[in-house]
Every structure is written in structure tokens, then in C-alpha cells.
Short mmCIF file of C-alpha atoms in Angstrom, two decimals:
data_model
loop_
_atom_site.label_atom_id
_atom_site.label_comp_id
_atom_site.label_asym_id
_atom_site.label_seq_id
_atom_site.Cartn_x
_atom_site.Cartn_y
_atom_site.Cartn_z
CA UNK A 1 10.11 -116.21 168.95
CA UNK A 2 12.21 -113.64 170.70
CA UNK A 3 10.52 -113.98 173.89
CA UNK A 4 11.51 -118.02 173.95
CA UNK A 5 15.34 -116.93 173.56
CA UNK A 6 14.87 -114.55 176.24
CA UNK A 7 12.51 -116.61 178.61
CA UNK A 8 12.81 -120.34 177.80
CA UNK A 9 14.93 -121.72 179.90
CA UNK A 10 14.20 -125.24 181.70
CA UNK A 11 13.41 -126.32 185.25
CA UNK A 12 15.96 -128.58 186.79
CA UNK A 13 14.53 -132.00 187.02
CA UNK A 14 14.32 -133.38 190.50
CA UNK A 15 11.88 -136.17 192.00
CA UNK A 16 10.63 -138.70 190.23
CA UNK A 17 9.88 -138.37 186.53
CA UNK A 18 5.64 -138.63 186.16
CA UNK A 19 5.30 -136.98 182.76
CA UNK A 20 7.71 -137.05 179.85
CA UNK A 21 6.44 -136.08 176.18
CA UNK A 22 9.05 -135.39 173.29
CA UNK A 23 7.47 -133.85 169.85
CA UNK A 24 4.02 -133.97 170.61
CA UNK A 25 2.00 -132.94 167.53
CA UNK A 26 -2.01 -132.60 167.49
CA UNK A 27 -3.89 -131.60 164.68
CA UNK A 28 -7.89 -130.66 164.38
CA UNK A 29 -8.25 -131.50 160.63
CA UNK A 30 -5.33 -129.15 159.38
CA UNK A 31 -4.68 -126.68 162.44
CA UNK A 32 -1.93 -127.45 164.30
CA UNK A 33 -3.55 -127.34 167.91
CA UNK A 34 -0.10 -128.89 169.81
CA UNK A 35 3.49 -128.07 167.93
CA UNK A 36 6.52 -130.33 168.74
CA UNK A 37 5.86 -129.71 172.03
CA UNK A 38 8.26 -130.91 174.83
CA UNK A 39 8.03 -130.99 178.42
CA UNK A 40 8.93 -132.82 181.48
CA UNK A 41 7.17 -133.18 185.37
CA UNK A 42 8.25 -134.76 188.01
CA UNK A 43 5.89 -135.32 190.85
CA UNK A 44 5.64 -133.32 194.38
CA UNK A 45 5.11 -130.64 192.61
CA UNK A 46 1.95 -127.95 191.86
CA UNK A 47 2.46 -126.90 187.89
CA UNK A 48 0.41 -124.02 186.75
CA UNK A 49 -0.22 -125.01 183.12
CA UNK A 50 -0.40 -121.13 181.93
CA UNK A 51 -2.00 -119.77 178.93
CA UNK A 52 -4.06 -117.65 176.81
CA UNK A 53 -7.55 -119.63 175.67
CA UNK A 54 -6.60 -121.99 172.57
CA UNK A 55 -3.42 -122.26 173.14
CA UNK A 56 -3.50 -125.47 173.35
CA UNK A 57 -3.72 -126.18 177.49
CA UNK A 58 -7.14 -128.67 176.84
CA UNK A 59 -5.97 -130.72 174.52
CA UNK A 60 -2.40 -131.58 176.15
CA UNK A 61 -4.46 -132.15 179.36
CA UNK A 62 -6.64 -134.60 176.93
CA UNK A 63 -4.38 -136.37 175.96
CA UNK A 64 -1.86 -136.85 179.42
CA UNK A 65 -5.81 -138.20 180.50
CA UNK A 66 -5.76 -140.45 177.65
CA UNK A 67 -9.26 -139.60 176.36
CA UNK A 68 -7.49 -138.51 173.53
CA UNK A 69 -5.42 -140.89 171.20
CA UNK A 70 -4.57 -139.39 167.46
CA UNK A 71 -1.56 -137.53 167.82
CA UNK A 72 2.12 -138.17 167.05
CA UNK A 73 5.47 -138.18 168.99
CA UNK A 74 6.65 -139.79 172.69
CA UNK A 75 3.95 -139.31 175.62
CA UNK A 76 4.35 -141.01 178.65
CA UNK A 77 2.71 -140.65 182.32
CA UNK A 78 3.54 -142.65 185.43
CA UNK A 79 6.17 -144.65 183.11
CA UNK A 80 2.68 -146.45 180.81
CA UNK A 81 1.76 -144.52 177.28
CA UNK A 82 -1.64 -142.84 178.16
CA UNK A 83 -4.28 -145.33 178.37
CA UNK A 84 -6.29 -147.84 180.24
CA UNK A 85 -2.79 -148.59 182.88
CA UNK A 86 -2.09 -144.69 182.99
CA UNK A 87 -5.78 -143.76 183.89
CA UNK A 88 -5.99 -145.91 186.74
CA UNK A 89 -3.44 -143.62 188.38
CA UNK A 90 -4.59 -140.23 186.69
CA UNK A 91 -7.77 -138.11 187.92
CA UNK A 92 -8.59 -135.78 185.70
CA UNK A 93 -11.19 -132.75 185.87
CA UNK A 94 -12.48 -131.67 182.73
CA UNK A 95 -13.16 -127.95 181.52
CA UNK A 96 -16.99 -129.50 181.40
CA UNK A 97 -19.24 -131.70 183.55
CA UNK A 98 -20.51 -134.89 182.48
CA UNK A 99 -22.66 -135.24 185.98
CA UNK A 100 -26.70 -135.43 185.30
CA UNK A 101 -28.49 -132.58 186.51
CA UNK A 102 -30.63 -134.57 188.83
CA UNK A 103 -28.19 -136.18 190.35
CA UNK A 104 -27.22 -134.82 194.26
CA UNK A 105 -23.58 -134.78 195.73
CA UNK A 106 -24.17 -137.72 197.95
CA UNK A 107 -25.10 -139.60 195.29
CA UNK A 108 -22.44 -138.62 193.05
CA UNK A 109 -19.52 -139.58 195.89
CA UNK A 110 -21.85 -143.68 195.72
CA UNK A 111 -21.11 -143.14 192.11
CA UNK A 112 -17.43 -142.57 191.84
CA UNK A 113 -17.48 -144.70 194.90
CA UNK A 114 -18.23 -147.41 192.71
CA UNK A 115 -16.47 -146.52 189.53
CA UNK A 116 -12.73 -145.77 190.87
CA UNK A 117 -11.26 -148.42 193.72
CA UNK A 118 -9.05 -145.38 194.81
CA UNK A 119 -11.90 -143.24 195.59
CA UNK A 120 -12.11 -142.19 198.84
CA UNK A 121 -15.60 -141.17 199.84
CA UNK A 122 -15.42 -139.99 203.30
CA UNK A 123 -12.25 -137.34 201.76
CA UNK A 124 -14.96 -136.51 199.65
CA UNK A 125 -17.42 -135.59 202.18
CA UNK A 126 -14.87 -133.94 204.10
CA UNK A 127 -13.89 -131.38 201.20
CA UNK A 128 -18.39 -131.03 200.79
CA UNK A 129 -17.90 -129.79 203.96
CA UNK A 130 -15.07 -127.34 203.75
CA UNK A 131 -16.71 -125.87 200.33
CA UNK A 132 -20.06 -125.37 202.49
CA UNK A 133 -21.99 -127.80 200.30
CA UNK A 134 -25.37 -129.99 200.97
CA UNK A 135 -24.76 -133.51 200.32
CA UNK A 136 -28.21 -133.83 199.63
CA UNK A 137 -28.53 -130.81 197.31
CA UNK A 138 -29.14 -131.65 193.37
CA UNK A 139 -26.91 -130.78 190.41
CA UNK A 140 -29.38 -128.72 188.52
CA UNK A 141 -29.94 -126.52 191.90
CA UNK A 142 -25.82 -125.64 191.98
CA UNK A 143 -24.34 -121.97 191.03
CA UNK A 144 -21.98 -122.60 188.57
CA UNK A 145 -19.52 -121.92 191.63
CA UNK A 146 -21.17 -124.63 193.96
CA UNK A 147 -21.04 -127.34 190.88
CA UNK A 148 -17.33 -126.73 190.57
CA UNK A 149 -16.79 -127.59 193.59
CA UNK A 150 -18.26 -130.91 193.75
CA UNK A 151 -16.79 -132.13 190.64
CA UNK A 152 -13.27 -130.71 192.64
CA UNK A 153 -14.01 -132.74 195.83
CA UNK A 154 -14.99 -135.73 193.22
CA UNK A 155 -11.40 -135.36 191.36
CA UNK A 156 -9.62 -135.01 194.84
CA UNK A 157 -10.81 -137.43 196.74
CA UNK A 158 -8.73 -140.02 194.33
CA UNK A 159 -5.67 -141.82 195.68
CA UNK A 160 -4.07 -140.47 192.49
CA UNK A 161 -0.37 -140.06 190.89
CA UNK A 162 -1.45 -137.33 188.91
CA UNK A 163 -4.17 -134.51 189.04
CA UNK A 164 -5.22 -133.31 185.88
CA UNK A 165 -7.27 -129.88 186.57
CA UNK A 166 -8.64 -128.08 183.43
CA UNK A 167 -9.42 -124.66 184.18
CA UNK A 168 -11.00 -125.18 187.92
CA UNK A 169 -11.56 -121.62 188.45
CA UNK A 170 -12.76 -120.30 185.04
CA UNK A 171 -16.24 -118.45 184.97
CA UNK A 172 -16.81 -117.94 188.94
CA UNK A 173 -16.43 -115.06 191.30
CA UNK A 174 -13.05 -114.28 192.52
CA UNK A 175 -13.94 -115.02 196.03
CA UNK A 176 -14.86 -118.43 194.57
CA UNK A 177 -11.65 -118.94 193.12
CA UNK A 178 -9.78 -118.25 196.23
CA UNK A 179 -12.17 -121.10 198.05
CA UNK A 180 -11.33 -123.56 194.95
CA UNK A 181 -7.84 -123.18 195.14
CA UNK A 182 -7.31 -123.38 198.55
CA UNK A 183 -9.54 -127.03 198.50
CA UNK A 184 -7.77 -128.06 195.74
CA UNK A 185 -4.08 -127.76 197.95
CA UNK A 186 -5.95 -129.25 200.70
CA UNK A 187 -7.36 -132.32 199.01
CA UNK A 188 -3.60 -133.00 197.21
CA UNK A 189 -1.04 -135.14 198.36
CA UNK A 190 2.23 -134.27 198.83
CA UNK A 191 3.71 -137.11 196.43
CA UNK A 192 1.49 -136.68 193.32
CA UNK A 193 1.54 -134.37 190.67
CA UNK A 194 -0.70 -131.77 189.58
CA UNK A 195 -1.16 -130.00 186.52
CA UNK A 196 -3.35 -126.98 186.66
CA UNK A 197 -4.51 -125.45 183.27
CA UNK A 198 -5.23 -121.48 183.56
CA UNK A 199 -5.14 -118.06 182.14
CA UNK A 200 -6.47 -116.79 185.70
CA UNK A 201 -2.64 -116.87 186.13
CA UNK A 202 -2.70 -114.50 189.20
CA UNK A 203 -5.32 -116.22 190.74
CA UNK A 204 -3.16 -119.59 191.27
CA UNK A 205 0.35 -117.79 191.63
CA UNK A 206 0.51 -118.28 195.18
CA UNK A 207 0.30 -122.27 195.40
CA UNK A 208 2.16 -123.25 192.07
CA UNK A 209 5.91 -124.66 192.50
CA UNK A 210 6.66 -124.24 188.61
CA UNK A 211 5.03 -122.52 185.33
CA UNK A 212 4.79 -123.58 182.18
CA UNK A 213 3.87 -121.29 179.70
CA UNK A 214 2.75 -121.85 177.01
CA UNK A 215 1.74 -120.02 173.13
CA UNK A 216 -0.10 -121.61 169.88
CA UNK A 217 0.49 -125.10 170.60
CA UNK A 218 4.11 -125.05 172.23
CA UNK A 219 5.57 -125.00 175.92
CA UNK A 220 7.46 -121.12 175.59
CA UNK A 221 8.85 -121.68 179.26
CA UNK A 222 9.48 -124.37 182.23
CA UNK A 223 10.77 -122.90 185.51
CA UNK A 224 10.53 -122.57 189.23
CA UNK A 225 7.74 -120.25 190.50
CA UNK A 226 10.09 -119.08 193.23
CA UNK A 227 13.04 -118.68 190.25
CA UNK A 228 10.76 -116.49 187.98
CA UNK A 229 10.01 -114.11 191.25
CA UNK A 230 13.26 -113.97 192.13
CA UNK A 231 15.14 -113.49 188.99
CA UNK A 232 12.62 -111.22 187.33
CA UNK A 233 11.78 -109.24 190.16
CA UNK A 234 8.09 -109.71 189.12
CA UNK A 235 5.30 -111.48 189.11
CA UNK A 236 3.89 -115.29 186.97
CA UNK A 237 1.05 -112.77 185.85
CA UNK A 238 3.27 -109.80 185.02
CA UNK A 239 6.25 -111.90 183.17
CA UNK A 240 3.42 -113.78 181.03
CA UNK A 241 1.44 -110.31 180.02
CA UNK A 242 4.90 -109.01 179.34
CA UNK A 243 5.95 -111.66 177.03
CA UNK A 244 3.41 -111.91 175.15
CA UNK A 245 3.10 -108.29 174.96
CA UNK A 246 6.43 -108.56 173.06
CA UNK A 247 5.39 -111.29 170.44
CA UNK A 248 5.56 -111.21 167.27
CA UNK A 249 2.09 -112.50 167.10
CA UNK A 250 0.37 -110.83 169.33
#
């Protein structure tokens, strides 16, 4: 790809290593959905997990929450293969709920109260709060907006390593997304790591520390945010529309 030679350099590794996979291959029967892919996060760090839709983002974010086991090659997060040790230190946000639609946010904190020691439900309440939501309001009476917001202040109120977030913002309002985003930095702690999986790429620019791009199944770039603005002279958003732009493929 003449956009990797030109692009692909790698991030300087600092902190502690969280995530390390070498050669990571996923198939779906015989499409390649993840290609030799390589990458490396430490932790302190925001990562905006950047790319078009079915590129791959889901499925690497399935398998880091180990919900997802038949795949080859070397992945490990928080030092344990992913698994039943890795997920007690991994919260993870899926692109779909899995809450009941009768349910009602209070009783969703009792829930994941109950099901995760490091759940912390008064952080939970506290984030209700800031996102304008009723405790007592029910699942099923949610915007698509409001219900992505619980399930946000669910996911961050974990005393997690890692923060797994698959495509937080996708489908609401871009006032919405603003709100999400700026929740999500509030809710994280400064000595985790989070992986955020996007193409809204503009819409998380501003609170990322590093990008990593990626294109049919492979990581195309790892660098600094700040680097990439300051290097390029441009934009996450403009670099990625521009690279792709120049593919072969595209």
C-alpha cells in the first residue's frame, strides 16, 4: 500500500505495556476480517481506534474483550491471553446492548453492582447525572442517545485497566456526541487505557493521545495525535480521508 510507506510509522512506546498482539489473523468462514495485524498500547493513554465500517475495528475490540476466541497469532492484555483473568480487568462496551427493555437505570447500576466487584455504583449515578438521565426511567422509554449513555456510565463506572469502547457515538446527534465524549474523559482514569473504535474520526480528535488507523483487516498507522497535527499540518480526519483517498483500493 503506498499510503503505509508514506504514513506508517510507529508510536514510541512509553508507560506500561497493556496490549501487545503480533500476527493476529481472524477469519469469518474464508474472509480475512483481521490480517497479520500488529500493534502495541501502553496505558495512560486515549487511542482512537480509526476506521472505515468493516474494517475490522469490532472484531479486534472482540477479541482484546475476550468474547472472541478462534483466531491465530500472539494477543495479550494486562500481561494474561484474553480470557476469564484478562476480563476481570477489561470493561468493554459493545457496538449493541444486551440490557432488557424493561429494565430502568437504577436497576441496571444493582445489576452490574452485583455482577463486577469493581463496579462502582455511586460513579455511576454520578455520570446519570451529568448525562441528564432519570434513574428511574426504563430502557424501552430511552432515545437511542439517552440509552447510550447509560450503557457509557455502566462501562465507566468500572475500576478498570482497560476501556474497550465500540463505536460510543455512532447513530446519535452531533450534539450527543459531544455530551458522550466529554463523559466518557470524565468517567476515565488517568492510569488505564482506552481504546475507542470510530469512523466519526473528527468527532473524538480532540481527546485522543494516539491514532491507529486502520484498512481491511490491518493497523495502516500508530502515532501521536499531537505528532500527526504537527508534522502534517492537518487534521486525524483530514490525513485519514486523504489516505485513503490515495489507495489503491479505494
Amino acid at each position: 500500500m503506498l499510503f503505509y510507506a508514506q504514513y506508517g510509522k510507529k508510536v514510541k512506546t512509553m508507560g506500561n505495556q497493556i496490549v501487545r498482539i503480533n500476527n493476529l489473523v481472524k477469519f469469518y468462514g474464508s474472509r480475512p476480517a483481521l490480517q497479520n495485524l500488529n500493534l502495541n498500547l501502553t496505558d495512560g493513554k486515549v487511542v482512537g481506534l480509526m476506521g472505515e465500517n468493516g474494517c475490522g475495528k469490532t472484531t479486534l475490540l472482540k477479541i482484546l474483550a475476550g468474547i472472541m476466541c478462534d483466531y491465530s497469532g500472539i494477543v495479550e492484555i494486562v500481561g494474561h491471553k484474553p480470557g476469564v483473568e484478562s476480563k476481570q480487568q477489561v470493561a468493554f462496551l459493545p457496538d449493541e446492548s444486551h440490557l432488557p427493555d424493561a429494565i430502568t437505570a437504577r436497576s441496571a447500576i444493582a445489576l452490574y453492582s452485583d455482577f463486577f466487584t469493581d463496579f462502582d455504583a455511586h460513579k455511576a449515578l454520578e455520570m446519570l447525572n451529568y448525562f441528564g438521565l432519570e434513574p428511574s426511567q426504563r430502557y424501552k422509554e430511552m432515545s437511542k442517545g439517552m440509552r447510550e449513555k447509560l450503557q457509557i456510565a455502566l462501562t465507566m463506572a468500572r475500576s478498570a485497566k482497560v476501556y474497550l469502547l465500540d463505536e460510543p457515538i455512532s447513530g446519535v446527534d452531533p450534539a450527543s456526541r459531544s455530551v458522550i465524549m466529554d463523559g466518557i474523559i470524565k468517567g476515565f482514569s488517568q492510569g488505564a487505557l482506552m481504546l475507542v473504535s470510530t469512523h466519526l474520526i473528527q468527532d473524538i480528535e480532540t481527546v485522543v493521545d494516539e491514532a491507529v488507523f486502520m484498512y481491511h483487516g490491518q493497523v495502516v498507522m500508530h502515532r501521536q495525535a499531537d505528532e500527526i497535527r504537527e508534522n502534517e499540518g492537518k487534521s486525524l480526519d483530514r490525513l485519514f480521508r486523504e489516505m485513503f483517498a490515495c489507495s489503491p483500493h479505494s
